[in-house]
mmCIF file of C-alpha atoms in Angstrom:
data_model
loop_
_atom_site.group_PDB
_atom_site.id
_atom_site.type_symbol
_atom_site.label_atom_id
_atom_site.label_comp_id
_atom_site.label_asym_id
_atom_site.label_seq_id
_atom_site.Cartn_x
_atom_site.Cartn_y
_atom_site.Cartn_z
ATOM 1 C CA UNK T 1 75.868 185.278 -95.602
ATOM 2 C CA UNK T 2 79.349 183.734 -95.718
ATOM 3 C CA UNK T 3 79.444 183.361 -91.903
ATOM 4 C CA UNK T 4 76.022 181.745 -91.795
ATOM 5 C CA UNK T 5 76.511 179.284 -94.641
ATOM 6 C CA UNK T 6 80.143 178.205 -94.275
ATOM 7 C CA UNK T 7 80.838 179.222 -90.600
ATOM 8 C CA UNK T 8 83.979 181.142 -91.792
ATOM 9 C CA UNK T 9 84.831 184.422 -93.420
ATOM 10 C CA UNK T 10 87.024 184.755 -96.569
ATOM 11 C CA UNK T 11 90.490 186.018 -95.715
ATOM 12 C CA UNK T 12 90.562 187.907 -99.012
ATOM 13 C CA UNK T 13 87.500 189.924 -98.197
ATOM 14 C CA UNK T 14 88.930 190.779 -94.809
ATOM 15 C CA UNK T 15 92.230 191.768 -96.255
ATOM 16 C CA UNK T 16 90.628 193.991 -98.893
ATOM 17 C CA UNK T 17 88.301 195.513 -96.390
ATOM 18 C CA UNK T 18 91.262 196.218 -93.993
ATOM 19 C CA UNK T 19 93.279 197.775 -96.843
ATOM 20 C CA UNK T 20 90.420 200.032 -97.843
ATOM 21 C CA UNK T 21 89.979 201.099 -94.212
ATOM 22 C CA UNK T 22 93.688 201.902 -93.841
ATOM 23 C CA UNK T 23 93.723 203.874 -97.070
ATOM 24 C CA UNK T 24 90.720 205.989 -95.822
ATOM 25 C CA UNK T 25 92.442 206.592 -92.541
ATOM 26 C CA UNK T 26 95.662 207.606 -94.375
ATOM 27 C CA UNK T 27 93.745 210.016 -96.816
ATOM 28 C CA UNK T 28 91.750 211.423 -93.722
ATOM 29 C CA UNK T 29 95.019 212.025 -91.984
ATOM 30 C CA UNK T 30 93.683 210.323 -88.756
ATOM 31 C CA UNK T 31 96.580 207.867 -88.676
ATOM 32 C CA UNK T 32 98.888 210.551 -87.240
ATOM 33 C CA UNK T 33 96.773 210.806 -84.078
ATOM 34 C CA UNK T 34 97.492 208.135 -81.443
ATOM 35 C CA UNK T 35 93.862 208.065 -80.381
ATOM 36 C CA UNK T 36 93.098 206.395 -83.746
ATOM 37 C CA UNK T 37 94.495 203.239 -82.275
ATOM 38 C CA UNK T 38 91.604 202.974 -79.861
ATOM 39 C CA UNK T 39 89.384 202.026 -82.907
ATOM 40 C CA UNK T 40 91.140 198.698 -83.099
ATOM 41 C CA UNK T 41 90.797 197.777 -79.389
ATOM 42 C CA UNK T 42 87.328 196.054 -79.673
ATOM 43 C CA UNK T 43 88.659 193.818 -82.522
ATOM 44 C CA UNK T 44 91.705 192.991 -80.466
ATOM 45 C CA UNK T 45 89.721 192.160 -77.421
ATOM 46 C CA UNK T 46 87.430 189.882 -79.478
ATOM 47 C CA UNK T 47 90.570 188.111 -80.888
ATOM 48 C CA UNK T 48 91.879 187.731 -77.387
ATOM 49 C CA UNK T 49 88.580 186.342 -76.169
ATOM 50 C CA UNK T 50 88.594 183.879 -79.109
ATOM 51 C CA UNK T 51 92.077 182.749 -78.008
ATOM 52 C CA UNK T 52 91.099 182.439 -74.391
ATOM 53 C CA UNK T 53 87.896 180.495 -75.120
ATOM 54 C CA UNK T 54 89.658 178.219 -77.668
ATOM 55 C CA UNK T 55 87.684 179.814 -80.472
ATOM 56 C CA UNK T 56 84.138 179.771 -79.011
ATOM 57 C CA UNK T 57 84.174 183.326 -80.270
ATOM 58 C CA UNK T 58 85.800 182.878 -83.754
ATOM 59 C CA UNK T 59 88.799 184.676 -84.970
ATOM 60 C CA UNK T 60 86.895 185.816 -87.963
ATOM 61 C CA UNK T 61 84.520 187.875 -85.751
ATOM 62 C CA UNK T 62 87.477 189.567 -84.126
ATOM 63 C CA UNK T 63 89.021 190.201 -87.603
ATOM 64 C CA UNK T 64 85.772 191.722 -88.830
ATOM 65 C CA UNK T 65 85.706 194.092 -85.802
ATOM 66 C CA UNK T 66 89.316 194.963 -86.412
ATOM 67 C CA UNK T 67 88.625 195.825 -90.005
ATOM 68 C CA UNK T 68 85.581 197.920 -89.042
ATOM 69 C CA UNK T 69 87.912 200.026 -86.876
ATOM 70 C CA UNK T 70 89.240 201.626 -90.062
ATOM 71 C CA UNK T 71 85.707 202.884 -90.930
ATOM 72 C CA UNK T 72 84.104 203.677 -87.639
ATOM 73 C CA UNK T 73 84.993 205.750 -84.419
ATOM 74 C CA UNK T 74 85.485 204.044 -81.157
ATOM 75 C CA UNK T 75 82.293 205.059 -79.554
ATOM 76 C CA UNK T 76 80.143 203.759 -82.423
ATOM 77 C CA UNK T 77 82.178 200.590 -82.631
ATOM 78 C CA UNK T 78 81.692 199.795 -78.979
ATOM 79 C CA UNK T 79 77.947 200.507 -79.071
ATOM 80 C CA UNK T 80 77.631 198.270 -82.060
ATOM 81 C CA UNK T 81 79.680 195.497 -80.357
ATOM 82 C CA UNK T 82 77.595 195.633 -77.176
ATOM 83 C CA UNK T 83 74.321 195.659 -79.238
ATOM 84 C CA UNK T 84 75.545 192.575 -81.119
ATOM 85 C CA UNK T 85 76.501 190.804 -77.998
ATOM 86 C CA UNK T 86 73.197 191.573 -76.426
ATOM 87 C CA UNK T 87 71.159 190.416 -79.427
ATOM 88 C CA UNK T 88 73.199 187.250 -79.831
ATOM 89 C CA UNK T 89 72.681 186.527 -76.129
ATOM 90 C CA UNK T 90 68.970 187.009 -76.460
ATOM 91 C CA UNK T 91 68.738 184.815 -79.513
ATOM 92 C CA UNK T 92 70.838 182.101 -77.817
ATOM 93 C CA UNK T 93 68.565 182.102 -74.761
ATOM 94 C CA UNK T 94 65.501 181.879 -77.028
ATOM 95 C CA UNK T 95 67.018 178.965 -79.037
ATOM 96 C CA UNK T 96 67.998 177.160 -75.834
ATOM 97 C CA UNK T 97 64.652 177.538 -74.075
ATOM 98 C CA UNK T 98 62.124 177.388 -76.923
ATOM 99 C CA UNK T 99 63.842 175.370 -79.577
ATOM 100 C CA UNK T 100 65.834 173.139 -77.104
ATOM 101 C CA UNK T 101 69.048 173.705 -78.931
ATOM 102 C CA UNK T 102 72.224 172.145 -77.640
ATOM 103 C CA UNK T 103 74.289 174.364 -75.340
ATOM 104 C CA UNK T 104 77.388 173.837 -77.580
ATOM 105 C CA UNK T 105 75.569 174.855 -80.769
ATOM 106 C CA UNK T 106 77.265 177.638 -82.746
ATOM 107 C CA UNK T 107 75.740 180.845 -83.744
ATOM 108 C CA UNK T 108 77.346 183.046 -86.462
ATOM 109 C CA UNK T 109 78.230 186.437 -84.877
ATOM 110 C CA UNK T 110 78.707 188.548 -87.955
ATOM 111 C CA UNK T 111 75.050 188.907 -88.742
ATOM 112 C CA UNK T 112 74.566 190.286 -85.185
ATOM 113 C CA UNK T 113 77.368 192.714 -85.845
ATOM 114 C CA UNK T 114 75.473 193.851 -88.932
ATOM 115 C CA UNK T 115 72.244 194.308 -86.952
ATOM 116 C CA UNK T 116 74.230 196.179 -84.243
ATOM 117 C CA UNK T 117 75.723 198.398 -86.931
ATOM 118 C CA UNK T 118 72.177 199.122 -88.288
ATOM 119 C CA UNK T 119 71.080 200.046 -84.736
ATOM 120 C CA UNK T 120 74.026 202.441 -84.112
ATOM 121 C CA UNK T 121 73.772 203.856 -87.583
ATOM 122 C CA UNK T 122 70.161 204.835 -87.067
ATOM 123 C CA UNK T 123 70.993 206.610 -83.685
#
């Protein structure tokens, strides 16, 4: 809701979420395994894409993915990410063709991450 209304995500909510994810990883003992770092790669890639595209992909989207790495495994995270990108692309094409929206119009990505999470959670 925050991403849709204000086009930004609260830093406090991201910080609290990341802290909870790290605590859960510490309690689970996963932090000792180097493979756990793979969970954070999609978020880092999204942050890098945001930097390369001069924030066409917002940093908040990358930070949300980074936070989700503390809660989800790498395979589920990557499936969710690709589902979100696919849905966002389809919606963007629909809006461009049917609604004649401007090419530079911004779409919030976090709602698509939520839908992608729902799809991967059900599988």
